[in-house]
Amino acid sequence: MAEMVSSLGGSVAIASRKLEVLKKTAEEITAKTKNKVVPIQCDVRDPLSVTAAVDQCQQELGLPSIVINNAAGNFISPLERLSPRAWTTIIDIVLNGTAFVTMDIGKRLIEAKQGAAFLAITTIYTSYGSGFVSPSAAAKSGVEKFYQSLASEWAQYGIRFNCIAPGGIYTEGAFSRLDPTGEFIQEGLKKVPTGRLGTVPELANLAAYLVSDYSSWMTGEVVRLDGGELPFSSSSFNMLRNLTPEMWNNIEAIIRGSKNKQ
């Protein structure tokens, strides 16, 4: 997403805890786009760290007109195996981190009378929850309601809030932690009508649209990007797609036979 915004002419700041990784990433993006990318060390769980990061961003690039909250953490685990610390770690990164960044930048934007587009990356399982990722489900659901609330509250200041709820999009970092054997991907693909995972460029393209002026009348929305996984998984009869034409012929014959008997 940072590379996409940079390729479209934006001056970009990227922030996370590991400064050396950020510096390398900033150099890689600048080499491709020829536009400035500023690496800023920040722990979104710490309001003081967030304030320092936003100070640096403002000094080097000015107040941002686009803010993408993508910091996340997750554990694949039964809840009974998680400690309170594990729970608070996820809540602090995903929900509190998004809130701290949004509040800090939002207050500055309001004071400066400057509009902006905020975007958060959530997940499709905020709709119905999911076993074994309950801290993430709770935190990501909170982010969506937080942004939908601010879409009403801060529209008067020209500030928009939207979310992208992705399904499975392959990245090495996420899948090496959440699916180290590769078995989860194969099982998960059975629930995706399109038969494949999403790609990073597809997410980046959607993000670019949602933070651009092309979507200037769009706020308070959660846009699902999942290859049809959620509606497919939520229906009672979609598994019938596995039936062969011969099986359908048999079913049709049975139905016709029962009608004739009536």
CSV table of C-alpha atoms in Angstrom, one decimal:
chain,number,residue,atom,x,y,z
A,1,MET,CA,0.0,0.0,0.0
A,2,ALA,CA,2.9,2.4,0.8
A,3,GLU,CA,4.5,1.6,-2.5
A,4,MET,CA,1.2,2.1,-4.4
A,5,VAL,CA,0.6,5.6,-2.8
A,6,SER,CA,4.3,6.5,-3.5
A,7,SER,CA,4.0,5.3,-7.1
A,8,LEU,CA,1.0,7.7,-7.5
A,9,GLY,CA,3.1,10.7,-6.4
A,10,GLY,CA,2.6,10.7,-2.7
A,11,SER,CA,5.3,11.5,-0.1
A,12,VAL,CA,5.0,8.6,2.3
A,13,ALA,CA,5.9,7.9,5.9
A,14,ILE,CA,6.0,4.2,7.1
A,15,ALA,CA,6.1,3.4,10.8
A,16,SER,CA,6.6,0.3,12.9
A,17,ARG,CA,8.9,-0.8,15.8
A,18,LYS,CA,11.9,-2.1,13.8
A,19,LEU,CA,13.7,0.9,12.4
A,20,GLU,CA,16.3,-1.1,10.4
A,21,VAL,CA,13.5,-3.0,8.6
A,22,LEU,CA,11.8,0.3,7.9
A,23,LYS,CA,14.9,1.9,6.5
A,24,LYS,CA,15.5,-0.9,4.1
A,25,THR,CA,11.8,-0.9,3.0
A,26,ALA,CA,11.9,2.9,2.5
A,27,GLU,CA,15.0,2.6,0.3
A,28,GLU,CA,13.4,-0.2,-1.8
A,29,ILE,CA,10.2,1.8,-2.4
A,30,THR,CA,12.1,5.0,-3.2
A,31,ALA,CA,14.2,3.1,-5.7
A,32,LYS,CA,11.1,2.0,-7.5
A,33,THR,CA,9.0,5.2,-7.3
A,34,LYS,CA,11.6,7.9,-7.1
A,35,ASN,CA,9.5,9.6,-4.4
A,36,LYS,CA,10.4,10.3,-0.8
A,37,VAL,CA,9.6,7.6,1.8
A,38,VAL,CA,10.4,8.4,5.5
A,39,PRO,CA,11.0,5.6,7.9
A,40,ILE,CA,9.7,6.4,11.5
A,41,GLN,CA,10.1,4.1,14.5
A,42,CYS,CA,6.9,3.8,16.4
A,43,ASP,CA,5.2,1.4,18.8
A,44,VAL,CA,1.5,2.0,18.3
A,45,ARG,CA,0.7,0.5,21.8
A,46,ASP,CA,2.5,3.5,23.4
A,47,PRO,CA,0.7,6.9,23.0
A,48,LEU,CA,4.0,8.8,23.7
A,49,SER,CA,5.7,6.8,20.9
A,50,VAL,CA,2.8,7.6,18.6
A,51,THR,CA,3.0,11.3,19.4
A,52,ALA,CA,6.7,11.4,18.7
A,53,ALA,CA,6.2,9.5,15.4
A,54,VAL,CA,3.5,12.0,14.3
A,55,ASP,CA,5.7,14.9,15.3
A,56,GLN,CA,8.5,13.6,13.1
A,57,CYS,CA,6.1,12.9,10.2
A,58,GLN,CA,4.7,16.5,10.5
A,59,GLN,CA,8.2,18.0,10.6
A,60,GLU,CA,9.4,16.1,7.5
A,61,LEU,CA,6.3,15.8,5.4
A,62,GLY,CA,3.6,17.9,7.0
A,63,LEU,CA,0.3,16.7,8.3
A,64,PRO,CA,-0.9,13.6,6.5
A,65,SER,CA,-3.9,13.7,4.2
A,66,ILE,CA,-3.9,9.8,4.1
A,67,VAL,CA,-3.6,7.6,7.1
A,68,ILE,CA,-3.6,3.8,6.8
A,69,ASN,CA,-3.8,1.8,10.0
A,70,ASN,CA,-2.4,-1.7,9.2
A,71,ALA,CA,-0.7,-2.7,12.4
A,72,ALA,CA,-1.9,-6.1,13.6
A,73,GLY,CA,-1.1,-9.1,15.7
A,74,ASN,CA,-2.7,-12.5,16.0
A,75,PHE,CA,-2.4,-15.9,17.7
A,76,ILE,CA,-3.9,-19.1,16.3
A,77,SER,CA,-4.9,-20.7,19.6
A,78,PRO,CA,-7.8,-22.0,21.7
A,79,LEU,CA,-8.7,-19.3,24.1
A,80,GLU,CA,-8.1,-21.5,27.1
A,81,ARG,CA,-4.4,-21.6,26.1
A,82,LEU,CA,-4.0,-17.9,26.1
A,83,SER,CA,-2.8,-15.8,29.0
A,84,PRO,CA,-4.3,-12.4,29.9
A,85,ARG,CA,-1.0,-10.9,28.6
A,86,ALA,CA,-1.5,-12.6,25.2
A,87,TRP,CA,-5.0,-11.2,25.0
A,88,THR,CA,-4.0,-7.6,25.9
A,89,THR,CA,-1.1,-7.8,23.4
A,90,ILE,CA,-3.5,-8.2,20.5
A,91,ILE,CA,-6.0,-5.6,21.8
A,92,ASP,CA,-3.2,-3.1,22.4
A,93,ILE,CA,-1.7,-3.5,18.9
A,94,VAL,CA,-4.9,-3.7,16.8
A,95,LEU,CA,-7.6,-1.7,18.6
A,96,ASN,CA,-5.7,0.6,21.0
A,97,GLY,CA,-2.9,1.2,18.5
A,98,THR,CA,-5.5,2.2,15.8
A,99,ALA,CA,-7.2,4.5,18.3
A,100,PHE,CA,-4.0,6.2,19.5
A,101,VAL,CA,-2.8,6.9,15.9
A,102,THR,CA,-6.3,8.1,14.8
A,103,MET,CA,-6.8,10.3,17.9
A,104,ASP,CA,-3.4,11.9,17.7
A,105,ILE,CA,-3.5,12.7,14.0
A,106,GLY,CA,-7.2,13.5,14.0
A,107,LYS,CA,-6.9,16.2,16.7
A,108,ARG,CA,-4.1,17.9,14.7
A,109,LEU,CA,-6.1,17.8,11.5
A,110,ILE,CA,-9.1,19.3,13.2
A,111,GLU,CA,-7.0,22.1,14.7
A,112,ALA,CA,-5.4,22.8,11.3
A,113,LYS,CA,-8.8,22.6,9.6
A,114,GLN,CA,-7.5,20.0,7.2
A,115,GLY,CA,-9.4,17.0,5.9
A,116,ALA,CA,-8.0,13.5,5.4
A,117,ALA,CA,-8.9,9.9,4.5
A,118,PHE,CA,-8.4,7.2,7.1
A,119,LEU,CA,-8.3,3.5,6.2
A,120,ALA,CA,-8.0,0.5,8.5
A,121,ILE,CA,-7.4,-3.1,7.5
A,122,THR,CA,-9.6,-5.5,9.3
A,123,THR,CA,-10.8,-9.0,8.4
A,124,ILE,CA,-13.8,-10.9,7.1
A,125,TYR,CA,-14.3,-12.7,10.4
A,126,THR,CA,-15.5,-9.6,12.1
A,127,SER,CA,-18.9,-10.3,10.7
A,128,TYR,CA,-19.5,-13.5,12.6
A,129,GLY,CA,-16.4,-14.1,14.7
A,130,SER,CA,-14.2,-17.1,14.4
A,131,GLY,CA,-12.9,-19.7,16.8
A,132,PHE,CA,-9.2,-19.8,17.7
A,133,VAL,CA,-8.6,-16.1,16.9
A,134,SER,CA,-11.0,-14.5,19.3
A,135,PRO,CA,-8.7,-11.7,20.5
A,136,SER,CA,-8.2,-10.6,16.9
A,137,ALA,CA,-11.9,-10.9,16.1
A,138,ALA,CA,-12.8,-8.7,19.1
A,139,ALA,CA,-10.1,-6.1,18.3
A,140,LYS,CA,-10.8,-5.9,14.5
A,141,SER,CA,-14.5,-5.7,15.2
A,142,GLY,CA,-13.8,-2.8,17.5
A,143,VAL,CA,-11.8,-1.0,14.9
A,144,GLU,CA,-14.7,-1.2,12.4
A,145,LYS,CA,-17.2,0.2,14.9
A,146,PHE,CA,-14.6,2.9,15.9
A,147,TYR,CA,-14.2,4.0,12.3
A,148,GLN,CA,-17.9,3.8,11.6
A,149,SER,CA,-18.6,6.0,14.6
A,150,LEU,CA,-16.0,8.6,13.6
A,151,ALA,CA,-17.4,8.6,10.1
A,152,SER,CA,-20.4,10.3,11.6
A,153,GLU,CA,-18.6,12.3,14.2
A,154,TRP,CA,-15.8,13.8,12.2
A,155,ALA,CA,-17.4,14.2,8.8
A,156,GLN,CA,-18.0,17.8,9.7
A,157,TYR,CA,-14.2,18.2,9.6
A,158,GLY,CA,-13.8,16.7,6.2
A,159,ILE,CA,-12.3,13.5,7.6
A,160,ARG,CA,-13.4,10.2,6.1
A,161,PHE,CA,-13.1,6.7,7.6
A,162,ASN,CA,-13.3,3.3,5.8
A,163,CYS,CA,-12.1,-0.2,6.3
A,164,ILE,CA,-11.0,-3.1,4.0
A,165,ALA,CA,-11.9,-6.5,5.3
A,166,PRO,CA,-9.7,-8.9,3.4
A,167,GLY,CA,-9.9,-12.7,3.2
A,168,GLY,CA,-6.8,-14.8,2.6
A,169,ILE,CA,-4.1,-12.6,1.0
A,170,TYR,CA,-0.7,-14.4,0.9
A,171,THR,CA,2.2,-12.7,2.5
A,172,GLU,CA,5.3,-14.5,3.7
A,173,GLY,CA,5.2,-12.9,7.2
A,174,ALA,CA,1.6,-13.7,8.0
A,175,PHE,CA,1.4,-17.2,6.5
A,176,SER,CA,4.7,-18.4,8.0
A,177,ARG,CA,3.2,-17.7,11.4
A,178,LEU,CA,-0.4,-18.6,10.8
A,179,ASP,CA,0.1,-21.5,8.4
A,180,PRO,CA,3.6,-22.9,8.7
A,181,THR,CA,2.8,-26.3,7.1
A,182,GLY,CA,0.7,-24.9,4.2
A,183,GLU,CA,-2.2,-27.2,5.1
A,184,PHE,CA,-4.5,-24.3,6.1
A,185,ILE,CA,-4.2,-22.7,2.7
A,186,GLN,CA,-5.4,-25.8,0.9
A,187,GLU,CA,-8.3,-26.3,3.3
A,188,GLY,CA,-9.2,-22.7,3.2
A,189,LEU,CA,-9.3,-22.6,-0.6
A,190,LYS,CA,-12.2,-25.0,-0.6
A,191,LYS,CA,-14.3,-22.1,0.8
A,192,VAL,CA,-13.3,-19.6,-1.8
A,193,PRO,CA,-15.5,-19.7,-4.9
A,194,THR,CA,-12.8,-18.0,-7.0
A,195,GLY,CA,-10.4,-20.8,-6.1
A,196,ARG,CA,-7.4,-18.7,-5.1
A,197,LEU,CA,-6.0,-16.4,-2.5
A,198,GLY,CA,-6.0,-12.7,-3.0
A,199,THR,CA,-2.8,-10.8,-4.0
A,200,VAL,CA,-1.1,-7.8,-2.5
A,201,PRO,CA,-1.5,-5.6,-5.6
A,202,GLU,CA,-5.3,-6.3,-5.5
A,203,LEU,CA,-5.4,-5.0,-1.9
A,204,ALA,CA,-3.2,-2.1,-2.7
A,205,ASN,CA,-5.4,-1.0,-5.7
A,206,LEU,CA,-8.5,-1.0,-3.5
A,207,ALA,CA,-6.7,0.9,-0.8
A,208,ALA,CA,-5.6,3.5,-3.3
A,209,TYR,CA,-9.1,4.0,-4.4
A,210,LEU,CA,-10.5,4.3,-0.9
A,211,VAL,CA,-8.0,7.0,0.2
A,212,SER,CA,-8.3,8.9,-3.1
A,213,ASP,CA,-10.6,11.7,-4.1
A,214,TYR,CA,-12.5,9.2,-6.4
A,215,SER,CA,-14.2,7.9,-3.2
A,216,SER,CA,-14.7,11.4,-1.6
A,217,TRP,CA,-18.4,10.6,-0.9
A,218,MET,CA,-17.6,7.3,0.7
A,219,THR,CA,-17.2,7.0,4.5
A,220,GLY,CA,-18.2,4.6,7.2
A,221,GLU,CA,-17.9,1.6,4.9
A,222,VAL,CA,-16.3,-1.8,5.4
A,223,VAL,CA,-15.4,-3.2,2.0
A,224,ARG,CA,-15.0,-7.0,1.8
A,225,LEU,CA,-12.2,-8.3,-0.4
A,226,ASP,CA,-12.3,-12.1,-0.1
A,227,GLY,CA,-13.0,-13.8,-3.5
A,228,GLY,CA,-16.6,-14.5,-2.2
A,229,GLU,CA,-15.5,-16.5,0.8
A,230,LEU,CA,-17.8,-15.0,3.3
A,231,PRO,CA,-21.1,-15.3,1.4
A,232,PHE,CA,-20.1,-18.8,0.2
A,233,SER,CA,-19.3,-20.0,3.8
A,234,SER,CA,-22.5,-18.4,5.2
A,235,SER,CA,-24.9,-20.2,2.9
A,236,SER,CA,-26.5,-23.7,3.5
A,237,PHE,CA,-26.4,-24.9,-0.1
A,238,ASN,CA,-23.2,-23.6,-1.7
A,239,MET,CA,-21.4,-26.9,-1.1
A,240,LEU,CA,-23.6,-28.3,-3.8
A,241,ARG,CA,-21.1,-26.9,-6.3
A,242,ASN,CA,-19.2,-30.1,-5.7
A,243,LEU,CA,-22.0,-32.2,-7.4
A,244,THR,CA,-21.2,-33.5,-10.9
A,245,PRO,CA,-23.6,-33.2,-13.8
A,246,GLU,CA,-24.5,-36.9,-13.4
A,247,MET,CA,-25.5,-36.3,-9.7
A,248,TRP,CA,-27.7,-33.3,-10.8
A,249,ASN,CA,-29.3,-35.6,-13.4
A,250,ASN,CA,-30.1,-38.1,-10.6
A,251,ILE,CA,-31.5,-35.4,-8.4
A,252,GLU,CA,-33.7,-34.0,-11.2
A,253,ALA,CA,-35.0,-37.6,-12.0
A,254,ILE,CA,-35.8,-38.1,-8.3
A,255,ILE,CA,-37.7,-34.8,-8.1
A,256,ARG,CA,-39.6,-35.5,-11.3
A,257,GLY,CA,-40.5,-39.0,-10.1
A,258,SER,CA,-41.9,-37.7,-6.8
A,259,LYS,CA,-44.0,-35.1,-8.7
A,260,ASN,CA,-45.4,-37.8,-11.0
A,261,LYS,CA,-46.4,-39.9,-7.9
A,262,GLN,CA,-48.3,-36.9,-6.5
